[in-house]
Amino acid sequence: MWICSCFWGGGSITSDAQDNTVGGSNAGDSFDGTNAEANTLFGKNAGTAITSGDQNTCLGKDAGKSIDTAARLTALGHRAGENVTGQNNTIVGANSGFGVTSGTGNTIVGVGAVETGNRSNMTAVGNNAGNK
C-alpha cells in the first residue's frame, strides 16, 4: 500500500506566517510579502497570480490561476476558475467557470459549467450548465 507522506507521517507541507499553505509548481508564487493571507493552493499554477488576495482555496492544475488581489475564490478541479479575477466565487468541476473573469458572487458546479460568458450572481449546477 502506497501512502503519501505529505498527509501521513509528518510530511513537508506547512503554512507560512500569514496562514498560506501551498503545494505544486508555481502555486502561490506571486505573494507580495505579507499581503496575501489565509490562502490554500494545491496544484501546478494554482493561484499563481495572487499578490494580495486573501482566503482563496484553489485545488487542481491551473485552478484560480488568474486571481490576484480578490478574495474568497473557491476553485476545485482542473482549470476551475482559471480566468477569474472577481471575488466571492465558488467554482467546482473540471474546466468550470472558465468564462468568468471579473464576475462576482457566482456558484458554479459541474464539468464545463459556464465555460463562456462573464457573469455575476449566478448559480449554475450540472454538466455544461450556464453555457449560452
Short mmCIF file of C-alpha atoms in Angstrom, two decimals:
data_model
loop_
_atom_site.label_atom_id
_atom_site.label_comp_id
_atom_site.label_asym_id
_atom_site.label_seq_id
_atom_site.Cartn_x
_atom_site.Cartn_y
_atom_site.Cartn_z
CA MET A 1 0.00 0.00 0.00
CA TRP A 2 1.35 3.40 -1.01
CA ILE A 3 0.86 6.21 1.48
CA CYS A 4 1.74 9.81 0.72
CA SER A 5 3.95 11.17 3.48
CA CYS A 6 2.50 14.65 2.93
CA PHE A 7 -0.67 13.58 4.73
CA TRP A 8 0.56 10.80 6.97
CA GLY A 9 3.76 10.64 8.91
CA GLY A 10 4.61 14.33 9.33
CA GLY A 11 5.09 15.42 5.71
CA SER A 12 6.72 18.57 4.43
CA ILE A 13 3.72 20.81 3.70
CA THR A 14 3.47 23.70 6.15
CA SER A 15 1.80 27.09 6.37
CA ASP A 16 3.68 30.38 6.38
CA ALA A 17 3.31 33.18 8.95
CA GLN A 18 0.28 34.55 7.03
CA ASP A 19 -1.50 31.15 7.15
CA ASN A 20 -0.91 30.42 3.45
CA THR A 21 -0.50 26.74 2.56
CA VAL A 22 0.77 25.84 -0.91
CA GLY A 23 1.88 22.78 -2.83
CA GLY A 24 2.72 22.40 -6.52
CA SER A 25 4.92 24.12 -9.08
CA ASN A 26 4.23 27.88 -9.18
CA ALA A 27 1.33 27.63 -6.71
CA GLY A 28 1.14 30.90 -4.79
CA ASP A 29 4.48 32.06 -6.14
CA SER A 30 3.46 35.73 -6.55
CA PHE A 31 2.58 36.58 -2.94
CA ASP A 32 3.52 40.20 -2.22
CA GLY A 33 5.44 39.94 1.03
CA THR A 34 2.97 39.56 3.89
CA ASN A 35 -0.06 40.90 1.99
CA ALA A 36 -1.69 37.60 0.95
CA GLU A 37 -3.32 35.79 3.87
CA ALA A 38 -5.14 32.51 4.56
CA ASN A 39 -4.84 31.02 1.06
CA THR A 40 -4.77 27.27 0.40
CA LEU A 41 -3.36 26.40 -3.03
CA PHE A 42 -2.53 22.94 -4.38
CA GLY A 43 -1.68 22.03 -7.96
CA LYS A 44 0.57 23.33 -10.70
CA ASN A 45 -0.12 27.07 -11.18
CA ALA A 46 -2.93 27.07 -8.59
CA GLY A 47 -3.37 30.68 -7.51
CA THR A 48 -0.11 31.62 -9.21
CA ALA A 49 -1.10 35.28 -9.78
CA ILE A 50 -2.19 36.01 -6.18
CA THR A 51 -0.32 39.03 -4.90
CA SER A 52 -2.50 40.26 -2.05
CA GLY A 53 -5.74 38.24 -2.31
CA ASP A 54 -6.98 36.56 0.86
CA GLN A 55 -8.98 33.47 1.82
CA ASN A 56 -8.73 31.75 -1.57
CA THR A 57 -8.84 27.96 -1.91
CA CYS A 58 -7.66 26.57 -5.24
CA LEU A 59 -7.13 22.85 -5.82
CA GLY A 60 -6.17 21.48 -9.24
CA LYS A 61 -3.88 22.34 -12.13
CA ASP A 62 -4.43 25.99 -13.11
CA ALA A 63 -7.29 26.36 -10.60
CA GLY A 64 -7.71 30.06 -9.81
CA LYS A 65 -4.65 30.77 -11.92
CA SER A 66 -5.52 34.43 -12.70
CA ILE A 67 -6.91 35.70 -9.40
CA ASP A 68 -4.57 38.34 -8.00
CA THR A 69 -5.99 40.75 -5.42
CA ALA A 70 -9.54 39.45 -4.96
CA ALA A 71 -10.69 37.33 -2.04
CA ARG A 72 -12.74 34.24 -1.32
CA LEU A 73 -12.46 32.22 -4.53
CA THR A 74 -13.03 28.52 -4.03
CA ALA A 75 -11.93 26.72 -7.20
CA LEU A 76 -11.82 22.91 -7.20
CA GLY A 77 -10.88 20.97 -10.34
CA HIS A 78 -8.59 21.05 -13.34
CA ARG A 79 -8.67 24.65 -14.69
CA ALA A 80 -11.62 25.55 -12.43
CA GLY A 81 -11.92 29.33 -12.32
CA GLU A 82 -8.70 29.68 -14.30
CA ASN A 83 -9.53 33.19 -15.59
CA VAL A 84 -11.37 34.55 -12.55
CA THR A 85 -10.25 37.87 -11.08
CA GLY A 86 -13.52 38.72 -9.26
CA GLN A 87 -14.22 37.75 -5.66
CA ASN A 88 -16.74 35.66 -3.73
CA ASN A 89 -16.97 32.88 -6.33
CA THR A 90 -17.37 29.15 -5.73
CA ILE A 91 -16.43 27.06 -8.76
CA VAL A 92 -16.31 23.26 -8.73
CA GLY A 93 -15.62 20.94 -11.67
CA ALA A 94 -13.03 20.48 -14.38
CA ASN A 95 -12.98 23.42 -16.81
CA SER A 96 -15.85 25.09 -14.94
CA GLY A 97 -16.15 28.86 -14.66
CA PHE A 98 -13.67 29.27 -17.49
CA GLY A 99 -15.65 32.17 -18.98
CA VAL A 100 -15.95 34.06 -15.70
CA THR A 101 -13.36 36.81 -15.43
CA SER A 102 -14.30 39.81 -13.28
CA GLY A 103 -17.66 38.30 -12.27
CA THR A 104 -18.50 38.08 -8.57
CA GLY A 105 -20.85 36.15 -6.32
CA ASN A 106 -21.17 33.05 -8.53
CA THR A 107 -21.82 29.45 -7.53
CA ILE A 108 -20.84 27.16 -10.39
CA VAL A 109 -20.82 23.36 -10.09
CA GLY A 110 -20.37 20.88 -12.93
CA VAL A 111 -17.86 19.86 -15.56
CA GLY A 112 -17.64 22.61 -18.17
CA ALA A 113 -20.26 24.78 -16.46
CA VAL A 114 -20.13 28.45 -17.52
CA GLU A 115 -17.25 27.98 -19.96
CA THR A 116 -18.33 31.13 -21.80
CA GLY A 117 -19.65 34.50 -20.68
CA ASN A 118 -18.59 36.67 -17.79
CA ARG A 119 -21.35 36.53 -15.19
CA SER A 120 -22.11 37.77 -11.68
CA ASN A 121 -24.51 36.50 -9.00
CA MET A 122 -25.28 33.33 -10.95
CA THR A 123 -25.98 29.82 -9.79
CA ALA A 124 -25.26 27.13 -12.38
CA VAL A 125 -25.36 23.43 -11.49
CA GLY A 126 -24.83 20.49 -13.86
CA ASN A 127 -22.70 19.34 -16.75
CA ASN A 128 -22.18 22.35 -19.07
CA ALA A 129 -24.73 24.39 -17.10
CA GLY A 130 -24.95 28.10 -17.83
CA ASN A 131 -23.43 27.96 -21.30
CA LYS A 132 -25.19 30.09 -23.91
#
